[in-house]
Amino acid sequence: MIRLDKITKQNGRQLVFIEASAALQRGEKVGLVGPNGAGKTTLFRMIIGQEQPDEGQVAADRGITIGYFSQDVGEMSGRSVVTEVMDGAGPVSAVAAELAELGAALADPDRADEMDALIERYGEVQARFEELDGYALEGRAREVLDGLSFSQEMMDGDVGALSGGWKMRVALARILLMRPDVMLLDEPSNHLDLESLIWLESFLKAYDGALLMTSHDREFMNRIVTKVIEIDGGALTTFSGDFAFYEGQRKLNEAQQ
């Protein structure tokens, strides 16, 4: 699905990658490990096209969808939490937004002379919303938010009123609801309480796409991943096993040197 072929990348004076290669296949759950500053975020950004390698190639299968959760959630305000989460779900989010606008217009007495046109358009947009399974989408959005410990009151409240940690959960919920072909998760376990962590683990285990994730919670990672890609000294090394297997192999390699 995604291939990194002999990539070289320099950030300032630091050589982050030197002819490094790795691959992410359909259905794989992979842990990305390495010391702070080794290039984990740079790797994610190259996969989604926000950065380019200086040499080599990052290739993805045609038509695949990629969802990226980072620690930089951006600006969120002016709408409900559940609407913010649904906004990450592709075309249906734009249809949902228009449906909400039309609903408000129909209730506006100052637009009574437009009523016939508004009713006709509302019918068209509502049909499209149903065709895209929009009503079920809102239900799924609320399920994901519930799993991440949001109350119903919080779901319907202004996303702008949330703290930074809760906005992180909103950003994570957007990616989970999207269910892309490939999920890139940079520290998804940050800011989560134990119940949310247990729910997220269950969700990711059941997810049938390809997953590449970092986490300082090694136990959490160990229970999810079946393969580890290590960044070390500009190289990418792949270990076929969980995080515990990777640690064992590392110790073995160090003992042999």
XYZ file of C-alpha atoms in Angstrom:
257
model
C 0.000 0.000 0.000
C 2.772 2.435 0.982
C 6.426 2.020 0.077
C 9.436 4.077 1.126
C 12.209 3.321 -1.338
C 15.776 4.425 -0.543
C 14.704 7.775 0.900
C 17.262 10.361 1.975
C 16.115 13.417 3.923
C 18.030 16.252 5.556
C 16.486 18.737 8.022
C 18.876 21.653 8.418
C 22.215 20.086 9.276
C 20.697 16.801 10.451
C 20.602 13.831 8.098
C 17.323 12.215 9.174
C 17.199 9.369 6.627
C 19.972 7.863 4.519
C 18.748 5.566 1.697
C 16.119 4.147 4.068
C 13.462 1.687 2.899
C 10.311 0.201 4.452
C 6.783 -0.830 3.470
C 3.294 -0.829 4.967
C 0.941 -3.514 3.635
C -2.848 -3.781 3.745
C -4.134 -4.860 7.159
C -0.765 -4.519 8.933
C -0.557 -2.907 12.364
C 2.897 -1.403 12.732
C 4.642 0.423 15.570
C 7.072 3.194 14.606
C 9.849 3.579 17.181
C 13.018 5.600 17.637
C 14.491 8.246 19.943
C 13.003 11.750 20.099
C 14.104 13.739 17.072
C 14.878 10.600 15.046
C 12.378 11.554 12.321
C 9.055 9.872 13.183
C 6.975 12.987 12.460
C 9.014 13.679 9.310
C 8.212 10.157 8.108
C 4.477 10.680 8.674
C 4.610 14.020 6.844
C 6.384 12.451 3.861
C 3.752 9.711 3.624
C 0.926 12.286 3.409
C 2.885 14.513 1.025
C 3.472 17.466 3.371
C 7.219 16.945 2.953
C 9.264 15.381 0.162
C 12.399 13.220 0.443
C 15.559 14.784 -0.970
C 16.261 11.500 -2.742
C 14.325 8.265 -3.183
C 10.574 7.791 -3.427
C 7.487 7.542 -1.223
C 4.790 5.679 -3.179
C 1.184 4.877 -2.262
C -1.333 2.684 -4.082
C -3.644 4.698 -6.324
C -6.915 5.794 -4.734
C -6.185 4.877 -1.106
C -7.355 7.169 1.695
C -4.938 8.164 4.464
C -5.906 9.641 7.833
C -3.219 11.360 9.916
C -3.585 12.190 13.615
C -0.864 14.497 14.931
C -0.300 16.444 18.131
C -1.039 19.681 16.228
C -4.864 19.759 16.153
C -5.302 23.238 14.660
C -8.146 25.677 15.282
C -11.523 24.353 16.444
C -14.481 26.607 17.327
C -17.943 27.734 16.302
C -19.707 24.387 16.007
C -20.663 21.363 18.043
C -18.207 18.593 18.870
C -20.218 15.996 16.925
C -20.321 18.260 13.826
C -16.552 18.798 14.064
C -16.003 15.031 14.158
C -18.358 14.377 11.226
C -16.465 16.992 9.205
C -13.651 14.487 8.738
C -15.908 11.920 7.074
C -15.608 13.110 3.480
C -18.466 14.295 1.180
C -21.219 13.567 3.695
C -19.896 16.286 6.023
C -20.461 18.998 3.376
C -23.989 17.687 2.767
C -24.669 17.683 6.527
C -23.498 21.305 6.753
C -25.816 22.391 3.919
C -28.719 20.498 5.478
C -28.162 22.359 8.763
C -28.017 25.719 6.927
C -31.247 24.967 5.042
C -32.954 23.936 8.280
C -32.035 27.304 9.808
C -33.207 29.142 6.668
C -36.591 27.379 6.753
C -37.089 28.606 10.327
C -36.169 32.213 9.404
C -39.313 34.407 8.954
C -37.278 36.942 6.941
C -36.875 34.341 4.189
C -40.553 33.448 3.814
C -40.564 34.583 0.162
C -37.894 31.937 -0.609
C -39.816 29.136 1.090
C -40.769 27.113 -2.013
C -37.184 27.090 -3.321
C -35.787 26.286 0.135
C -38.208 23.380 0.641
C -37.316 21.961 -2.777
C -33.588 22.255 -2.100
C -33.996 20.784 1.394
C -35.677 17.714 -0.117
C -32.831 17.257 -2.609
C -30.111 17.638 0.033
C -31.917 15.387 2.510
C -32.183 12.653 -0.146
C -28.444 12.949 -0.827
C -27.738 12.840 2.927
C -29.753 9.619 3.251
C -28.023 8.170 0.172
C -24.658 8.775 1.899
C -25.943 7.115 5.091
C -25.643 10.439 6.904
C -28.025 9.700 9.760
C -26.116 6.513 10.555
C -22.882 8.528 10.390
C -24.004 10.806 13.204
C -24.800 7.716 15.276
C -21.317 6.328 14.592
C -19.740 9.699 15.447
C -21.502 9.654 18.808
C -20.366 6.047 19.402
C -16.728 7.033 18.814
C -17.049 10.099 21.049
C -18.696 7.996 23.744
C -15.771 5.555 23.514
C -13.409 8.487 24.102
C -15.404 9.456 27.247
C -17.424 12.418 25.917
C -20.800 12.972 27.605
C -23.871 13.703 25.428
C -23.772 17.284 26.712
C -20.146 17.672 25.582
C -20.942 16.185 22.154
C -23.609 18.835 21.527
C -21.587 21.691 23.074
C -19.231 24.145 21.352
C -15.943 22.477 20.469
C -14.195 25.811 21.097
C -14.982 25.579 24.817
C -12.909 22.399 25.231
C -9.403 22.222 26.710
C -6.435 21.266 24.536
C -6.527 17.657 25.759
C -10.211 17.231 24.835
C -9.618 18.849 21.430
C -6.960 16.169 20.882
C -9.682 13.568 21.447
C -11.931 15.349 18.924
C -9.119 15.256 16.332
C -8.553 11.556 17.047
C -12.293 10.841 16.763
C -12.338 12.460 13.298
C -9.698 10.026 12.027
C -11.349 6.993 13.657
C -14.754 7.884 12.172
C -13.163 8.380 8.755
C -11.949 4.743 8.769
C -9.393 5.405 6.009
C -7.443 2.680 4.219
C -4.343 3.784 6.148
C -4.220 5.366 9.612
C -1.129 7.248 10.780
C -1.413 7.891 14.519
C 1.222 10.001 16.286
C 0.873 9.345 20.042
C -2.879 8.531 20.033
C -2.755 7.398 23.682
C -1.776 10.878 24.949
C -4.428 12.640 27.092
C -6.573 9.475 27.378
C -7.973 8.074 30.620
C -7.898 4.310 31.224
C -11.454 3.659 29.955
C -10.789 5.555 26.720
C -7.473 3.736 26.297
C -9.171 0.339 26.629
C -11.844 1.375 24.113
C -9.233 2.694 21.629
C -7.234 -0.526 21.882
C -10.348 -2.551 21.047
C -11.204 -0.221 18.138
C -7.718 -0.447 16.611
C -7.581 -4.229 16.971
C -10.859 -4.490 15.014
C -9.790 -1.939 12.368
C -9.112 -3.740 9.077
C -6.965 -1.097 7.372
C -3.214 -0.505 7.650
C -2.014 1.199 10.839
C 1.292 2.967 11.543
C 1.524 4.404 15.052
C 3.867 5.839 17.654
C 3.212 5.670 21.395
C 5.181 6.233 24.581
C 2.805 3.707 26.182
C 4.768 0.588 25.244
C 2.232 -1.828 26.775
C -0.534 -0.234 24.691
C 1.567 -0.534 21.535
C 2.587 -4.107 22.351
C -1.056 -5.238 22.524
C -1.860 -3.810 19.077
C 1.094 -4.046 16.692
C 2.386 -7.154 14.927
C 5.358 -5.446 13.287
C 7.808 -2.711 14.307
C 9.732 -0.239 12.143
C 12.698 1.318 13.937
C 14.342 4.605 12.985
C 17.976 4.576 14.049
C 20.942 6.447 12.629
C 19.099 7.383 9.441
C 18.078 3.786 8.688
C 14.693 2.051 8.817
C 14.790 -1.514 10.164
C 11.715 -3.760 10.153
C 11.033 -6.372 12.863
C 8.244 -8.919 12.275
C 6.697 -9.224 15.730
C 5.148 -7.198 18.545
C 6.984 -4.583 20.617
C 8.198 -7.172 23.143
C 9.711 -9.210 20.280
C 11.405 -6.054 18.960
C 12.917 -5.279 22.376
C 14.219 -8.848 22.637
C 15.808 -8.647 19.187
C 17.404 -5.303 20.029
C 19.001 -6.738 23.175
C 20.187 -9.778 21.238
C 21.740 -7.595 18.526
C 23.463 -5.385 21.110
C 24.869 -8.431 22.926
C 26.332 -9.755 19.670
C 28.105 -6.486 18.812
